[in-house]
mmCIF file of C-alpha atoms in Angstrom:
data_model
loop_
_atom_site.group_PDB
_atom_site.id
_atom_site.type_symbol
_atom_site.label_atom_id
_atom_site.label_comp_id
_atom_site.label_asym_id
_atom_site.label_seq_id
_atom_site.Cartn_x
_atom_site.Cartn_y
_atom_site.Cartn_z
ATOM 1 C CA UNK A 1 11.832 -3.467 -11.115
ATOM 2 C CA UNK A 2 15.271 -5.735 -12.235
ATOM 3 C CA UNK A 3 15.407 -5.796 -15.794
ATOM 4 C CA UNK A 4 11.286 -5.309 -16.992
ATOM 5 C CA UNK A 5 11.070 -8.639 -16.622
ATOM 6 C CA UNK A 6 8.926 -10.783 -14.392
ATOM 7 C CA UNK A 7 7.845 -14.363 -13.790
ATOM 8 C CA UNK A 8 3.970 -13.870 -13.608
ATOM 9 C CA UNK A 9 2.779 -17.711 -12.571
ATOM 10 C CA UNK A 10 -0.782 -16.926 -11.880
ATOM 11 C CA UNK A 11 -3.297 -13.925 -11.929
ATOM 12 C CA UNK A 12 -6.920 -13.960 -10.770
ATOM 13 C CA UNK A 13 -9.777 -11.006 -11.684
ATOM 14 C CA UNK A 14 -11.994 -10.066 -9.169
ATOM 15 C CA UNK A 15 -13.742 -6.854 -8.123
ATOM 16 C CA UNK A 16 -10.964 -6.114 -5.303
ATOM 17 C CA UNK A 17 -11.895 -3.191 -4.182
ATOM 18 C CA UNK A 18 -15.551 -3.288 -4.642
ATOM 19 C CA UNK A 19 -15.825 0.072 -7.567
ATOM 20 C CA UNK A 20 -17.475 -2.624 -9.842
ATOM 21 C CA UNK A 21 -14.538 -2.676 -12.417
ATOM 22 C CA UNK A 22 -12.603 -6.022 -12.683
ATOM 23 C CA UNK A 23 -8.822 -6.009 -10.860
ATOM 24 C CA UNK A 24 -6.139 -8.474 -11.226
ATOM 25 C CA UNK A 25 -4.055 -9.638 -9.124
ATOM 26 C CA UNK A 26 -0.647 -11.198 -10.227
ATOM 27 C CA UNK A 27 1.695 -13.704 -8.849
ATOM 28 C CA UNK A 28 5.459 -13.076 -9.782
ATOM 29 C CA UNK A 29 8.544 -15.821 -8.847
ATOM 30 C CA UNK A 30 11.970 -14.999 -8.144
ATOM 31 C CA UNK A 31 13.121 -11.021 -7.490
ATOM 32 C CA UNK A 32 10.227 -8.963 -8.505
ATOM 33 C CA UNK A 33 7.071 -8.332 -6.516
ATOM 34 C CA UNK A 34 3.268 -9.395 -6.664
ATOM 35 C CA UNK A 35 1.537 -6.786 -9.052
ATOM 36 C CA UNK A 36 -1.855 -5.083 -7.603
ATOM 37 C CA UNK A 37 -3.637 -3.390 -10.638
ATOM 38 C CA UNK A 38 -6.623 -1.555 -9.911
ATOM 39 C CA UNK A 39 -9.059 -1.385 -12.847
ATOM 40 C CA UNK A 40 -9.274 2.652 -13.746
ATOM 41 C CA UNK A 41 -12.474 2.007 -15.970
ATOM 42 C CA UNK A 42 -11.424 3.187 -19.028
ATOM 43 C CA UNK A 43 -9.313 0.597 -20.593
ATOM 44 C CA UNK A 44 -5.898 1.237 -18.161
ATOM 45 C CA UNK A 45 -4.817 -0.327 -15.322
ATOM 46 C CA UNK A 46 -3.024 0.972 -12.363
ATOM 47 C CA UNK A 47 -0.646 -0.838 -10.380
ATOM 48 C CA UNK A 48 -1.161 -0.032 -6.342
ATOM 49 C CA UNK A 49 0.493 -3.021 -4.330
ATOM 50 C CA UNK A 50 3.180 -0.850 -2.673
ATOM 51 C CA UNK A 51 0.352 1.509 -1.394
ATOM 52 C CA UNK A 52 -2.421 -1.026 -0.493
ATOM 53 C CA UNK A 53 -0.988 -3.986 0.973
ATOM 54 C CA UNK A 54 1.463 -3.936 3.948
ATOM 55 C CA UNK A 55 2.977 -7.388 2.539
ATOM 56 C CA UNK A 56 2.992 -10.326 0.099
ATOM 57 C CA UNK A 57 3.872 -13.417 -0.462
ATOM 58 C CA UNK A 58 7.959 -14.136 -1.394
ATOM 59 C CA UNK A 59 7.593 -15.890 -3.866
ATOM 60 C CA UNK A 60 4.560 -16.510 -4.944
ATOM 61 C CA UNK A 61 3.113 -19.721 -7.216
ATOM 62 C CA UNK A 62 -0.400 -18.924 -7.644
ATOM 63 C CA UNK A 63 -3.392 -16.793 -6.083
ATOM 64 C CA UNK A 64 -6.900 -17.828 -5.635
ATOM 65 C CA UNK A 65 -9.816 -14.826 -4.479
ATOM 66 C CA UNK A 66 -13.329 -15.622 -3.351
ATOM 67 C CA UNK A 67 -15.455 -15.014 0.222
ATOM 68 C CA UNK A 68 -13.376 -16.745 2.691
ATOM 69 C CA UNK A 69 -15.534 -15.781 5.236
ATOM 70 C CA UNK A 70 -19.284 -14.782 3.803
ATOM 71 C CA UNK A 71 -18.899 -11.301 4.502
ATOM 72 C CA UNK A 72 -19.680 -10.587 0.672
ATOM 73 C CA UNK A 73 -16.461 -9.062 0.050
ATOM 74 C CA UNK A 74 -13.762 -10.652 -2.203
ATOM 75 C CA UNK A 75 -10.937 -12.216 -0.210
ATOM 76 C CA UNK A 76 -7.235 -12.615 -1.555
ATOM 77 C CA UNK A 77 -5.044 -15.921 -1.072
ATOM 78 C CA UNK A 78 -1.717 -16.280 -2.347
ATOM 79 C CA UNK A 79 0.752 -19.499 -2.651
ATOM 80 C CA UNK A 80 4.362 -19.486 -1.644
ATOM 81 C CA UNK A 81 6.998 -20.940 -2.577
ATOM 82 C CA UNK A 82 7.232 -22.442 1.122
ATOM 83 C CA UNK A 83 10.081 -24.585 1.791
ATOM 84 C CA UNK A 84 9.928 -28.049 3.450
ATOM 85 C CA UNK A 85 11.424 -27.370 7.011
ATOM 86 C CA UNK A 86 11.949 -25.096 9.192
ATOM 87 C CA UNK A 87 15.717 -24.961 9.045
ATOM 88 C CA UNK A 88 15.494 -23.958 5.296
ATOM 89 C CA UNK A 89 13.008 -21.646 5.703
ATOM 90 C CA UNK A 90 14.911 -19.722 7.447
ATOM 91 C CA UNK A 91 18.583 -19.538 5.441
ATOM 92 C CA UNK A 92 16.387 -18.858 1.908
ATOM 93 C CA UNK A 93 14.482 -16.233 3.647
ATOM 94 C CA UNK A 94 15.876 -12.856 2.318
ATOM 95 C CA UNK A 95 13.579 -11.111 5.163
ATOM 96 C CA UNK A 96 16.665 -13.067 8.009
ATOM 97 C CA UNK A 97 19.189 -10.894 6.721
ATOM 98 C CA UNK A 98 18.765 -7.270 7.900
ATOM 99 C CA UNK A 99 20.999 -5.762 5.005
ATOM 100 C CA UNK A 100 19.590 -7.966 2.304
ATOM 101 C CA UNK A 101 16.503 -7.135 3.039
ATOM 102 C CA UNK A 102 16.342 -3.284 3.855
ATOM 103 C CA UNK A 103 18.436 -3.268 -0.262
ATOM 104 C CA UNK A 104 15.271 -5.397 -1.310
ATOM 105 C CA UNK A 105 12.923 -2.137 0.069
ATOM 106 C CA UNK A 106 15.545 0.501 -0.807
ATOM 107 C CA UNK A 107 15.063 -0.376 -4.604
ATOM 108 C CA UNK A 108 11.517 -0.142 -4.329
ATOM 109 C CA UNK A 109 10.545 -3.900 -4.036
ATOM 110 C CA UNK A 110 7.433 -4.638 -1.563
ATOM 111 C CA UNK A 111 8.093 -6.164 2.027
ATOM 112 C CA UNK A 112 7.982 -10.045 1.185
ATOM 113 C CA UNK A 113 7.919 -12.517 3.272
ATOM 114 C CA UNK A 114 8.108 -16.429 2.377
ATOM 115 C CA UNK A 115 4.899 -17.497 3.748
ATOM 116 C CA UNK A 116 1.503 -18.559 1.978
ATOM 117 C CA UNK A 117 -0.678 -14.732 2.556
ATOM 118 C CA UNK A 118 -4.016 -14.381 3.370
ATOM 119 C CA UNK A 119 -5.692 -10.641 2.695
ATOM 120 C CA UNK A 120 -9.073 -10.515 3.594
ATOM 121 C CA UNK A 121 -11.356 -7.753 2.564
ATOM 122 C CA UNK A 122 -12.671 -5.595 4.815
ATOM 123 C CA UNK A 123 -15.073 -4.391 2.666
ATOM 124 C CA UNK A 124 -15.372 -0.522 2.241
ATOM 125 C CA UNK A 125 -11.537 0.567 2.458
ATOM 126 C CA UNK A 126 -8.884 1.129 4.522
ATOM 127 C CA UNK A 127 -9.438 0.533 8.678
ATOM 128 C CA UNK A 128 -7.434 1.438 11.292
ATOM 129 C CA UNK A 129 -6.403 -2.413 12.032
ATOM 130 C CA UNK A 130 -5.956 -3.551 8.483
ATOM 131 C CA UNK A 131 -3.108 -2.579 5.414
ATOM 132 C CA UNK A 132 -4.505 0.301 4.171
ATOM 133 C CA UNK A 133 -5.768 -1.318 0.973
ATOM 134 C CA UNK A 134 -9.415 -2.744 1.408
ATOM 135 C CA UNK A 135 -7.510 -6.592 2.375
ATOM 136 C CA UNK A 136 -5.819 -6.692 6.019
ATOM 137 C CA UNK A 137 -2.627 -9.552 6.052
ATOM 138 C CA UNK A 138 -3.801 -12.680 8.252
ATOM 139 C CA UNK A 139 -0.921 -15.013 7.872
ATOM 140 C CA UNK A 140 1.920 -13.135 8.686
ATOM 141 C CA UNK A 141 1.075 -10.814 11.326
ATOM 142 C CA UNK A 142 2.189 -7.668 9.865
#
């Protein structure tokens, strides 16, 4: 992940995988992707973002958790530094340049898009129609 430094602008602490332990979601600005740390229950955490979430916001400014649909599962919202107009959002979006997007993925970064992202928790684990983390991306349509 780059030079080992990130710009973590927000952290949300909640039990995101419903195992009874507090997990951490850290939003990062600039080139490094966000982190999703599952609590191992032994004082350590592991970053599972690449395995558990299909895509994330590109320039994450903040996160929050809560049960948005009243199903008892904690959902996650990430806010991106989105552009004010359509033209700027397209010219700044790395995903609009196929080669740059491929290079980003090839170096181990996540599929990142310049959109706010709502990850809806499905409660107990992977769902055939959702991301492989018990959260399903609703806002970006991937």
